[in-house]
Short mmCIF file of C-alpha atoms and ligand atoms in Angstrom, two decimals:
data_model
loop_
_atom_site.label_atom_id
_atom_site.label_comp_id
_atom_site.label_asym_id
_atom_site.label_seq_id
_atom_site.Cartn_x
_atom_site.Cartn_y
_atom_site.Cartn_z
CA MET A 1 -48.91 4.57 -43.54
CA ALA A 2 -47.15 4.23 -39.98
CA ALA A 3 -49.77 1.35 -38.99
CA SER A 4 -48.25 -0.78 -41.77
CA ARG A 5 -44.77 0.13 -41.30
CA GLU A 6 -42.69 -3.22 -40.22
CA GLN A 7 -41.62 -3.50 -36.52
CA PHE A 8 -38.91 -5.40 -34.45
CA SER A 9 -41.01 -7.86 -32.88
CA SER A 10 -39.24 -7.10 -29.33
CA ARG A 11 -36.53 -4.90 -27.65
CA LEU A 12 -34.10 -8.37 -27.63
CA GLY A 13 -35.02 -8.37 -31.43
CA PHE A 14 -33.91 -4.70 -32.11
CA VAL A 15 -30.91 -5.03 -29.87
CA LEU A 16 -29.73 -8.09 -31.45
CA ALA A 17 -30.14 -6.76 -35.00
CA ALA A 18 -28.37 -3.27 -34.25
CA ALA A 19 -25.60 -5.29 -32.29
CA GLY A 20 -25.52 -7.47 -35.44
CA SER A 21 -24.98 -3.97 -37.27
CA ALA A 22 -22.30 -2.85 -34.77
CA VAL A 23 -20.29 -5.87 -34.37
CA GLY A 24 -18.33 -6.22 -37.55
CA ILE A 25 -14.81 -6.79 -38.95
CA GLY A 26 -14.04 -3.20 -37.26
CA ASN A 27 -14.56 -5.02 -33.56
CA LEU A 28 -13.07 -8.30 -34.54
CA VAL A 29 -10.06 -7.08 -36.39
CA GLY A 30 -9.81 -3.36 -36.75
CA PHE A 31 -10.28 -3.15 -32.81
CA PRO A 32 -7.64 -5.65 -31.78
CA VAL A 33 -5.18 -4.19 -34.38
CA ALA A 34 -5.55 -0.50 -33.01
CA VAL A 35 -5.24 -1.82 -29.61
CA THR A 36 -2.33 -3.53 -30.39
CA LYS A 37 -0.74 -0.46 -31.88
CA GLY A 38 -2.05 1.69 -29.38
CA GLY A 39 -0.41 0.54 -26.15
CA GLY A 40 -3.19 -1.98 -24.96
CA GLY A 41 -5.03 -0.65 -21.94
CA ALA A 42 -4.44 3.00 -22.35
CA PHE A 43 -6.03 2.73 -25.89
CA LEU A 44 -8.95 0.37 -24.06
CA PHE A 45 -9.53 3.31 -21.72
CA LEU A 46 -9.80 6.09 -24.53
CA TYR A 47 -11.96 3.73 -26.50
CA LEU A 48 -14.33 3.26 -23.71
CA MET A 49 -14.66 6.83 -22.97
CA PHE A 50 -15.21 7.75 -26.60
CA THR A 51 -18.03 5.20 -26.86
CA PHE A 52 -20.10 6.46 -24.06
CA LEU A 53 -19.22 10.04 -23.66
CA LEU A 54 -19.41 10.96 -27.55
CA CYS A 55 -20.72 8.19 -29.55
CA LEU A 56 -23.50 7.27 -27.05
CA PRO A 57 -25.12 10.78 -27.82
CA VAL A 58 -24.75 10.36 -31.41
CA MET A 59 -26.59 7.06 -31.30
CA LEU A 60 -29.43 8.38 -29.36
CA ALA A 61 -29.86 11.20 -32.02
CA GLU A 62 -30.04 8.87 -34.72
CA LEU A 63 -32.12 6.74 -33.20
CA SER A 64 -34.52 9.22 -32.05
CA LEU A 65 -34.77 10.61 -35.31
CA GLY A 66 -35.68 7.40 -36.73
CA ARG A 67 -38.27 6.39 -34.33
CA ARG A 68 -40.25 9.75 -34.18
CA THR A 69 -40.41 10.18 -37.92
CA GLN A 70 -41.01 6.16 -38.50
CA LYS A 71 -39.25 6.85 -41.74
CA ASP A 72 -36.02 6.28 -43.65
CA PRO A 73 -33.23 8.60 -43.53
CA ILE A 74 -34.49 10.42 -46.70
CA GLY A 75 -38.10 10.67 -45.52
CA ALA A 76 -36.93 11.63 -42.15
CA TYR A 77 -35.24 14.79 -43.16
CA LEU A 78 -37.74 15.50 -45.89
CA GLN A 79 -40.56 15.20 -43.07
CA GLN A 80 -38.67 17.54 -40.55
CA THR A 81 -37.51 20.30 -42.66
CA PRO A 82 -39.19 22.84 -45.26
CA ALA A 83 -39.04 22.46 -48.83
CA ARG A 84 -35.69 23.60 -50.29
CA SER A 85 -33.92 23.80 -47.03
CA ALA A 86 -30.32 22.90 -46.92
CA TRP A 87 -30.87 20.48 -44.38
CA ARG A 88 -32.36 18.12 -46.71
CA LEU A 89 -28.83 17.29 -48.18
CA LEU A 90 -28.42 15.42 -44.97
CA GLY A 91 -31.15 12.77 -46.41
CA LEU A 92 -29.27 12.65 -49.82
CA LEU A 93 -25.56 11.82 -47.58
CA ALA A 94 -27.68 8.92 -45.87
CA PHE A 95 -28.32 7.69 -48.90
CA ILE A 96 -25.10 7.57 -50.95
CA THR A 97 -23.14 7.11 -47.71
CA PRO A 98 -24.17 3.52 -46.59
CA PHE A 99 -24.48 2.68 -50.35
CA MET A 100 -20.95 2.99 -51.00
CA ILE A 101 -19.69 1.68 -47.53
CA ALA A 102 -21.56 -1.33 -48.48
CA VAL A 103 -19.59 -1.95 -51.82
CA PHE A 104 -16.24 -1.50 -49.56
CA TYR A 105 -17.46 -3.98 -47.30
CA MET A 106 -18.98 -6.40 -49.24
CA VAL A 107 -15.59 -6.70 -51.05
CA ILE A 108 -13.62 -7.30 -48.05
CA THR A 109 -16.42 -9.48 -46.78
CA VAL A 110 -15.97 -11.71 -50.24
CA TRP A 111 -12.45 -12.01 -49.30
CA ILE A 112 -13.12 -13.25 -45.78
CA PHE A 113 -15.42 -15.58 -47.28
CA ARG A 114 -12.95 -17.08 -49.58
CA TYR A 115 -10.47 -17.31 -46.90
CA PHE A 116 -12.75 -19.57 -44.85
CA VAL A 117 -13.38 -21.86 -47.77
CA GLU A 118 -9.69 -22.18 -48.41
CA ILE A 119 -8.86 -22.94 -44.90
CA SER A 120 -12.13 -25.01 -44.33
CA SER A 121 -10.66 -27.24 -47.32
CA GLY A 122 -7.30 -27.64 -45.52
CA ASN A 123 -5.52 -24.84 -47.68
CA LEU A 124 -4.31 -22.86 -44.74
CA HIS A 125 -0.33 -22.95 -46.19
CA GLU A 126 -1.51 -21.69 -49.49
CA LEU A 127 -2.75 -18.31 -47.72
CA VAL A 128 0.85 -17.44 -46.44
CA LYS A 129 2.55 -17.80 -49.80
CA PRO A 130 3.69 -14.40 -51.23
CA ASP A 131 1.09 -12.84 -53.10
CA ALA A 132 -1.61 -15.28 -51.93
CA LEU A 133 -3.82 -12.34 -51.37
CA THR A 134 -3.21 -10.49 -54.70
CA ASN A 135 -3.42 -13.73 -56.54
CA PHE A 136 -7.00 -14.80 -54.75
CA VAL A 137 -8.38 -11.44 -55.17
CA ASN A 138 -7.39 -11.16 -58.91
CA SER A 139 -8.60 -14.87 -59.99
CA PRO A 140 -11.74 -15.09 -61.63
CA GLU A 141 -13.58 -17.43 -58.89
CA ILE A 142 -13.91 -14.42 -56.88
CA PHE A 143 -16.77 -13.27 -58.79
CA VAL A 144 -18.52 -16.79 -57.68
CA TYR A 145 -17.98 -15.75 -54.12
CA LEU A 146 -19.07 -12.51 -54.75
CA LEU A 147 -22.76 -13.86 -56.01
CA ALA A 148 -22.58 -16.10 -53.35
CA VAL A 149 -22.25 -13.42 -50.68
CA GLY A 150 -24.40 -11.06 -52.37
CA GLY A 151 -27.05 -13.53 -52.63
CA PHE A 152 -27.11 -14.69 -49.21
CA VAL A 153 -27.52 -11.08 -48.00
CA LEU A 154 -30.44 -10.36 -50.36
CA PHE A 155 -31.73 -13.61 -49.21
CA ILE A 156 -31.99 -12.28 -45.75
CA LEU A 157 -33.21 -8.81 -46.65
CA ALA A 158 -35.83 -9.99 -48.90
CA SER A 159 -37.59 -11.74 -45.95
CA GLY A 160 -38.30 -8.41 -44.40
CA VAL A 161 -37.49 -6.62 -41.03
CA LYS A 162 -38.90 -9.32 -38.59
CA ASN A 163 -38.37 -12.72 -40.76
CA GLY A 164 -34.86 -11.43 -42.30
CA ILE A 165 -33.03 -9.01 -40.55
CA GLU A 166 -34.29 -10.13 -36.94
CA LYS A 167 -34.08 -13.50 -37.28
CA ALA A 168 -30.66 -13.55 -38.91
CA ALA A 169 -29.64 -11.53 -35.86
CA LYS A 170 -31.07 -14.04 -33.53
CA VAL A 171 -29.54 -17.07 -34.61
CA MET A 172 -26.32 -15.44 -35.90
CA MET A 173 -25.25 -13.30 -32.87
CA PRO A 174 -25.73 -15.94 -29.86
CA LEU A 175 -23.59 -18.02 -32.26
CA LEU A 176 -20.91 -15.56 -32.91
CA PHE A 177 -20.46 -14.74 -29.50
CA ILE A 178 -20.55 -18.63 -28.10
CA MET A 179 -17.74 -19.10 -30.76
CA LEU A 180 -15.61 -16.02 -29.77
CA VAL A 181 -16.34 -17.10 -26.02
CA GLY A 182 -14.77 -20.94 -26.96
CA LEU A 183 -11.88 -19.27 -28.95
CA VAL A 184 -10.85 -16.86 -26.36
CA LEU A 185 -11.09 -19.40 -23.44
CA PHE A 186 -9.18 -21.97 -25.44
CA VAL A 187 -6.29 -19.19 -26.87
CA LEU A 188 -5.92 -18.11 -23.19
CA SER A 189 -5.47 -21.71 -21.82
CA LEU A 190 -2.13 -21.88 -24.11
CA ASP A 191 1.49 -20.99 -22.84
CA ASN A 192 2.66 -17.70 -22.49
CA ALA A 193 -1.21 -16.23 -23.11
CA LEU A 194 -1.09 -14.17 -20.00
CA VAL A 195 1.65 -12.08 -21.45
CA GLY A 196 -0.34 -10.85 -24.10
CA LEU A 197 -3.20 -10.47 -21.32
CA ARG A 198 -1.14 -8.33 -19.44
CA TYR A 199 -0.15 -6.28 -22.21
CA TYR A 200 -3.76 -5.62 -23.48
CA VAL A 201 -5.20 -4.94 -19.95
CA ILE A 202 -2.14 -2.89 -18.18
CA PRO A 203 -1.96 0.70 -19.84
CA ASP A 204 1.20 2.10 -21.43
CA VAL A 205 0.54 5.49 -21.71
CA SER A 206 3.92 6.30 -23.46
CA LYS A 207 2.22 4.88 -26.46
CA LEU A 208 -0.59 7.67 -26.77
CA ASN A 209 -0.49 10.28 -29.20
CA ALA A 210 -2.75 12.39 -31.32
CA THR A 211 -2.80 9.41 -33.89
CA VAL A 212 -3.76 6.80 -31.35
CA VAL A 213 -6.56 9.17 -29.87
CA ASN A 214 -7.89 9.57 -33.13
CA THR A 215 -7.95 6.25 -33.88
CA ALA A 216 -9.69 5.32 -30.97
CA LEU A 217 -12.35 7.96 -32.18
CA SER A 218 -12.80 6.60 -35.37
CA GLN A 219 -12.71 3.13 -34.55
CA ALA A 220 -15.63 3.86 -31.92
CA PHE A 221 -17.55 5.42 -34.07
CA PHE A 222 -17.33 3.34 -36.93
CA SER A 223 -17.87 0.09 -34.52
CA LEU A 224 -20.90 1.55 -33.43
CA SER A 225 -22.28 2.04 -37.13
CA LEU A 226 -22.69 5.90 -36.89
CA GLY A 227 -23.10 8.14 -39.58
CA MET A 228 -24.49 5.58 -41.89
CA GLY A 229 -28.17 6.31 -41.32
CA ILE A 230 -28.40 2.44 -40.18
CA LEU A 231 -29.60 3.77 -36.61
CA ILE A 232 -32.24 6.06 -38.19
CA THR A 233 -33.46 3.15 -40.03
CA TYR A 234 -33.31 0.63 -37.26
CA GLY A 235 -34.90 3.09 -34.91
CA SER A 236 -37.68 3.75 -37.14
CA TYR A 237 -38.52 0.10 -36.51
CA LEU A 238 -38.43 0.19 -32.96
CA SER A 239 -41.44 -0.32 -31.00
CA GLN A 240 -43.26 3.27 -29.68
CA SER A 241 -43.17 1.90 -26.19
CA GLU A 242 -39.43 1.08 -25.84
CA SER A 243 -36.62 3.38 -24.27
CA ILE A 244 -34.32 4.58 -26.56
CA THR A 245 -31.29 4.93 -24.16
CA GLN A 246 -32.03 1.77 -22.38
CA SER A 247 -31.65 0.30 -25.92
CA ALA A 248 -28.68 2.15 -27.07
CA ILE A 249 -26.78 1.36 -24.01
CA LEU A 250 -27.10 -2.20 -24.42
CA ILE A 251 -26.02 -2.00 -28.00
CA ALA A 252 -23.14 -0.15 -27.15
CA LEU A 253 -22.31 -2.45 -24.23
CA ALA A 254 -22.82 -5.51 -26.71
CA ASP A 255 -20.47 -4.01 -29.13
CA THR A 256 -17.81 -3.27 -26.76
CA THR A 257 -17.87 -6.47 -25.31
CA VAL A 258 -17.53 -8.33 -28.64
CA ALA A 259 -14.27 -5.76 -29.36
CA PHE A 260 -12.97 -6.66 -26.01
CA PHE A 261 -13.09 -10.19 -26.56
CA ALA A 262 -11.93 -9.95 -30.03
CA GLY A 263 -8.73 -8.39 -28.09
CA LEU A 264 -8.50 -11.30 -25.72
CA LEU A 265 -8.28 -13.79 -28.59
CA ILE A 266 -5.91 -12.00 -30.85
CA LEU A 267 -3.30 -10.31 -28.45
CA PRO A 268 -2.35 -13.46 -26.55
CA ALA A 269 -2.60 -15.34 -29.43
CA ILE A 270 0.52 -13.39 -30.81
CA PHE A 271 2.22 -13.80 -27.53
CA VAL A 272 1.70 -17.47 -27.65
CA VAL A 273 3.57 -17.59 -31.15
CA ASP A 274 6.74 -15.43 -29.62
CA PRO A 275 6.51 -14.29 -26.26
CA SER A 276 8.96 -11.62 -26.68
CA THR A 277 6.99 -9.60 -29.68
CA ASP A 278 6.45 -5.63 -29.74
CA PRO A 279 2.83 -5.54 -30.70
CA ALA A 280 3.45 -1.96 -31.77
CA LYS A 281 5.66 -2.97 -34.55
CA LEU A 282 3.14 -5.28 -36.28
CA SER A 283 1.18 -4.62 -39.43
CA ASP A 284 -0.56 -1.25 -39.19
CA SER A 285 -3.88 -1.96 -41.42
CA SER A 286 -6.74 -4.21 -40.81
CA VAL A 287 -6.27 -5.56 -44.17
CA THR A 288 -3.07 -6.46 -43.87
CA MET A 289 -3.67 -8.08 -40.35
CA ILE A 290 -6.78 -10.20 -41.32
CA PHE A 291 -5.27 -11.45 -44.70
CA ASN A 292 -1.59 -11.57 -44.26
CA TYR A 293 -0.51 -11.62 -40.63
CA LEU A 294 -3.62 -13.77 -39.22
CA PRO A 295 -2.93 -16.69 -41.59
CA LYS A 296 0.77 -16.54 -40.54
CA LEU A 297 -0.43 -16.48 -36.84
CA PHE A 298 -2.53 -19.78 -37.09
CA ILE A 299 0.15 -21.38 -38.74
CA GLU A 300 2.86 -20.57 -36.24
CA LEU A 301 0.43 -21.85 -33.59
CA GLU A 302 0.44 -25.15 -35.39
CA GLY A 303 3.85 -25.77 -33.75
CA VAL A 304 1.57 -25.70 -30.30
CA ILE A 305 -1.49 -27.33 -31.19
CA GLY A 306 -0.65 -29.26 -34.45
CA PHE A 307 -1.84 -28.89 -38.34
CA TRP A 308 -5.78 -29.68 -37.67
CA GLY A 309 -5.65 -27.57 -34.53
CA GLY A 310 -4.37 -24.37 -36.41
CA SER A 311 -6.54 -24.93 -39.25
CA ILE A 312 -9.71 -25.42 -37.07
CA LEU A 313 -9.20 -22.51 -35.16
CA ALA A 314 -8.18 -20.61 -38.27
CA ALA A 315 -11.58 -21.90 -39.91
CA ALA A 316 -13.82 -20.87 -36.81
CA PHE A 317 -12.12 -17.28 -36.69
CA PHE A 318 -12.85 -16.40 -40.38
CA LEU A 319 -16.37 -17.95 -40.01
CA LEU A 320 -16.90 -15.53 -36.89
CA VAL A 321 -15.83 -12.69 -38.88
CA PHE A 322 -17.79 -13.70 -41.90
CA ILE A 323 -20.95 -13.99 -39.35
CA ALA A 324 -20.25 -10.54 -38.02
CA ALA A 325 -19.59 -8.73 -41.47
CA ILE A 326 -22.77 -10.32 -42.82
CA THR A 327 -25.17 -8.94 -40.19
CA SER A 328 -23.25 -5.34 -40.53
CA LEU A 329 -23.69 -5.69 -44.60
CA VAL A 330 -27.69 -6.57 -44.03
CA SER A 331 -27.92 -3.31 -42.12
CA ILE A 332 -26.35 -0.94 -44.43
CA ILE A 333 -27.96 -2.14 -47.40
CA GLU A 334 -30.84 -2.12 -45.52
CA VAL A 335 -30.70 1.95 -45.45
CA PRO A 336 -30.80 2.81 -48.85
CA ASN A 337 -33.70 -0.08 -49.37
CA SER A 338 -35.94 1.54 -46.80
CA SER A 339 -35.87 4.94 -48.77
CA LEU A 340 -36.82 3.09 -51.90
CA ILE A 341 -39.25 1.46 -50.04
CA ASP A 342 -40.81 4.21 -48.05
CA THR A 343 -39.93 7.24 -49.90
CA PHE A 344 -39.96 6.21 -53.50
CA LYS A 345 -42.83 3.81 -52.71
CA MET A 346 -41.14 0.45 -54.39
CA LYS A 347 -41.90 -3.04 -53.15
CA ARG A 348 -39.20 -4.43 -51.04
CA LYS A 349 -38.18 -7.05 -53.26
CA HIS A 350 -38.30 -4.65 -56.29
CA ALA A 351 -36.21 -2.19 -54.31
CA LEU A 352 -33.49 -4.56 -53.64
CA LEU A 353 -33.46 -5.91 -57.01
CA LYS A 354 -32.88 -1.96 -58.17
CA LEU A 355 -30.44 -1.58 -55.30
CA SER A 356 -28.49 -5.09 -56.17
CA PHE A 357 -27.35 -4.08 -59.65
CA PRO A 358 -25.27 -0.95 -58.95
CA ILE A 359 -23.91 -2.55 -55.99
CA LEU A 360 -22.78 -5.47 -58.14
CA ILE A 361 -21.14 -2.99 -60.64
CA LEU A 362 -19.43 -1.08 -58.18
CA SER A 363 -18.01 -4.11 -55.98
CA VAL A 364 -16.84 -5.45 -59.40
CA CYS A 365 -14.95 -2.34 -60.29
CA CYS A 366 -13.59 -2.34 -56.80
CA ILE A 367 -12.58 -6.09 -57.09
CA PHE A 368 -11.01 -4.82 -60.77
CA SER A 369 -9.08 -2.05 -59.04
CA PHE A 370 -6.49 -4.46 -57.34
CA GLY A 371 -4.48 -5.09 -60.61
CA MET A 372 -6.86 -6.56 -63.11
CA PHE A 373 -7.41 -3.20 -64.61
CA GLU A 374 -5.12 -0.64 -64.87
CA PHE A 375 -7.56 2.01 -65.40
CA LEU A 376 -9.46 1.39 -61.83
CA THR A 377 -5.95 0.31 -60.21
CA SER A 378 -4.45 3.82 -60.53
CA PHE A 379 -7.64 5.36 -60.58
CA ALA A 380 -7.02 8.84 -58.86
CA HIS A 381 -3.70 10.39 -57.48
CA TYR A 382 -3.69 12.65 -54.20
CA ALA A 383 -1.15 13.47 -51.61
CA GLY A 384 1.57 12.53 -53.75
CA GLN A 385 0.18 8.62 -54.04
CA SER A 386 -1.85 6.71 -56.71
CA LYS A 387 -5.00 5.41 -55.34
CA SER A 388 -7.15 2.55 -56.62
CA PHE A 389 -11.04 2.81 -56.85
CA PHE A 390 -11.32 0.99 -53.69
CA ASP A 391 -8.63 3.22 -52.06
CA LEU A 392 -10.94 6.32 -53.28
CA ILE A 393 -14.17 4.96 -51.67
CA VAL A 394 -12.53 4.23 -48.41
CA ASP A 395 -10.86 7.49 -48.15
CA LEU A 396 -14.06 9.43 -49.21
CA PHE A 397 -16.69 7.56 -47.71
CA TYR A 398 -15.40 5.82 -44.45
CA GLU A 399 -12.77 8.17 -43.47
CA THR A 400 -13.85 11.45 -44.65
CA ILE A 401 -17.70 11.56 -44.69
CA LEU A 402 -18.60 9.27 -41.92
CA PRO A 403 -17.53 11.90 -39.27
CA LEU A 404 -19.03 14.64 -41.22
CA ASN A 405 -22.37 12.86 -41.13
CA GLY A 406 -22.01 12.55 -37.37
CA LEU A 407 -21.21 16.17 -37.02
CA LEU A 408 -24.05 16.98 -38.94
CA ILE A 409 -26.45 15.18 -37.37
CA CYS A 410 -25.62 16.86 -34.02
CA LEU A 411 -26.30 19.90 -35.32
CA PHE A 412 -29.59 19.01 -37.00
CA VAL A 413 -30.93 17.57 -34.09
CA ARG A 414 -30.03 20.40 -31.73
CA TYR A 415 -30.45 23.34 -33.99
CA ARG A 416 -33.57 22.32 -36.15
CA TRP A 417 -35.15 19.43 -34.10
CA LYS A 418 -34.61 21.32 -30.78
CA ASN A 419 -36.66 19.64 -27.93
CA LYS A 420 -38.05 16.82 -30.07
CA LEU A 421 -35.11 14.97 -29.26
CA ASP A 422 -35.97 15.26 -25.48
CA LEU A 423 -39.70 14.38 -26.20
CA GLU A 424 -38.39 11.08 -27.91
CA LEU A 425 -35.95 10.12 -25.16
CA GLN A 426 -38.54 10.81 -22.52
CA ILE A 427 -40.70 7.63 -23.93
CA GLY A 428 -40.26 4.67 -21.62
CA ASP A 429 -38.10 6.74 -19.57
CA GLY A 430 -39.93 8.78 -17.22
CA ASN A 431 -36.95 10.28 -15.44
CA TYR A 432 -35.53 11.74 -18.18
CA GLN A 433 -36.36 15.46 -17.93
CA ASN A 434 -34.46 15.66 -14.72
CA SER A 435 -31.74 13.22 -15.42
CA MET A 436 -27.96 14.22 -16.03
CA LEU A 437 -28.16 12.40 -19.42
CA LYS A 438 -30.25 15.24 -20.49
CA LYS A 439 -28.21 17.91 -19.00
CA TYR A 440 -24.96 16.22 -20.59
CA LEU A 441 -27.11 15.69 -24.22
CA ASP A 442 -27.78 19.38 -24.03
CA TRP A 443 -24.42 20.76 -23.73
CA SER A 444 -22.44 18.03 -25.50
CA LEU A 445 -24.76 17.78 -28.69
CA VAL A 446 -24.04 21.59 -29.38
CA THR A 447 -20.63 21.87 -28.14
CA LEU A 448 -18.18 19.03 -27.28
CA ILE A 449 -19.24 16.66 -29.81
CA PRO A 450 -19.52 18.63 -33.27
CA LEU A 451 -16.12 20.19 -32.21
CA ILE A 452 -14.32 17.03 -32.00
CA LEU A 453 -15.76 15.78 -35.26
CA PHE A 454 -15.24 19.07 -36.99
CA PHE A 455 -11.24 18.36 -36.11
CA VAL A 456 -11.26 14.76 -37.32
CA PHE A 457 -12.83 15.85 -40.34
CA LEU A 458 -10.71 18.39 -41.17
CA ASN A 459 -7.78 16.49 -40.19
CA THR A 460 -8.73 13.66 -42.28
CA VAL A 461 -9.24 15.96 -45.27
CA PHE A 462 -6.02 17.62 -45.12
CA HIS A 463 -3.83 14.55 -44.41
CA LYS A 464 -5.58 12.13 -46.84
CA PHE A 465 -6.21 14.53 -49.46
CA TRP A 466 -3.35 16.72 -49.14
CA GLY A 467 -0.99 14.72 -47.10
CA ILE A 468 -0.74 17.60 -44.36
CA SER A 469 -0.84 16.55 -40.97
CA VAL A 470 -2.90 19.07 -38.94
CA PHE A 471 -2.37 17.15 -35.35
N1 LIG B 1 -19.82 -1.87 -37.13
C1 LIG B 1 -19.48 -2.35 -38.25
C2 LIG B 1 -17.81 -2.71 -38.04
O1 LIG B 1 -17.48 -2.74 -36.80
C3 LIG B 1 -19.26 -1.22 -39.50
C4 LIG B 1 -20.17 -1.45 -40.35
C5 LIG B 1 -21.61 -1.36 -40.07
C6 LIG B 1 -19.55 -1.49 -41.81
C7 LIG B 1 -22.48 -1.86 -41.18
C8 LIG B 1 -20.69 -1.66 -42.78
C9 LIG B 1 -22.00 -1.76 -42.28
O2 LIG B 1 -17.55 -3.40 -38.84
#
């Protein structure tokens, strides 16, 4: 019943919760790595364009679908399509995708938590020994960390939308922002930080190529939590008097600001340690950056700010990433959870219990796939490479299915839903019908955006699974 549906208590609560979802490992680590490799300011410019021109419309589509139907993603597609319609498969995708992304994100969050605990216990130097990450991820203690992180996320979710998700975001998001600004100010005050700052904001267009453009788009898309059903779900908890457009712009701004600040932290720190660094040559994946490169960076910073200075900075940074990851995990598990509650009529706690078991098992399989079990470590073989169970989930769901989901939602909203999008976006926004935004959405959601997402999808399939680069 719509009347008994839980809602966020205010626009601020909603924006903080959605920003909590958007701000995650992607912003704090993925973004700085991508900017560093993509020519600083040039990447920044592309990222901003993609966020507002390509991702914002998809955000509006997802939020509108959720709020108009007042349902979880499966329920939303069931309500809006006739029986046996192929569109109904979108509901299924919107259940499986967040479920599987939750698994890989959970595993990385567990590692981050472990690094935070180790650094806080004065063991920063242990983390830079060769094979530190391999040893950590393969030690039995990792399961204790998994239970701790899983338990924390479940506790927040079990308390409901207002008292769990919203309350957690209202505490964690301001804390995250204050810590981030504090760290940025501190790093910027160190010698040579301005060299990094210059690299960050002054565009170097010579670094731009098809891969950088693709990375900027995927980064923006992932960072705004698109294609995962999260915004459909959170949109269904948004009060029916709020303007979706204004809320979405606030969420995108908050997300981009945090990503920008994370770059302000990492890039100057790299140059403080070595002003002659060529950032384009640094590690190329977020995972190696967080777990191998950053601990080294903090240790080298000890030369400037002392042993405890380096450890405190490192602990604060990992705590920051951990907080950001928790609010993202909460949002992604809420998607299948809301489907079990709404469409399958389960009680919240019962639904969570039902979900936590398979998520736990699959997370354990991922943990096993870093060398503990050969079968899971060399689980699949494609594009000439052996892939672990964890790699397969990342390649399939994060790299491939996310852009596909984005493409499908654009098509659904424009071809199946038609003017309902306009009706929903008009609420709380009287000028919408005559606005430039409406004209832009009318055009971009049927042409530009699906076309680009289709190429990203195609390129990923060819590149990831057959080793052929289309671009
Ligand atoms: N926006 C998140 C990030 O940047 C992505 C995400 C959201 C991942 C929710 C998982 C769950 O990290």
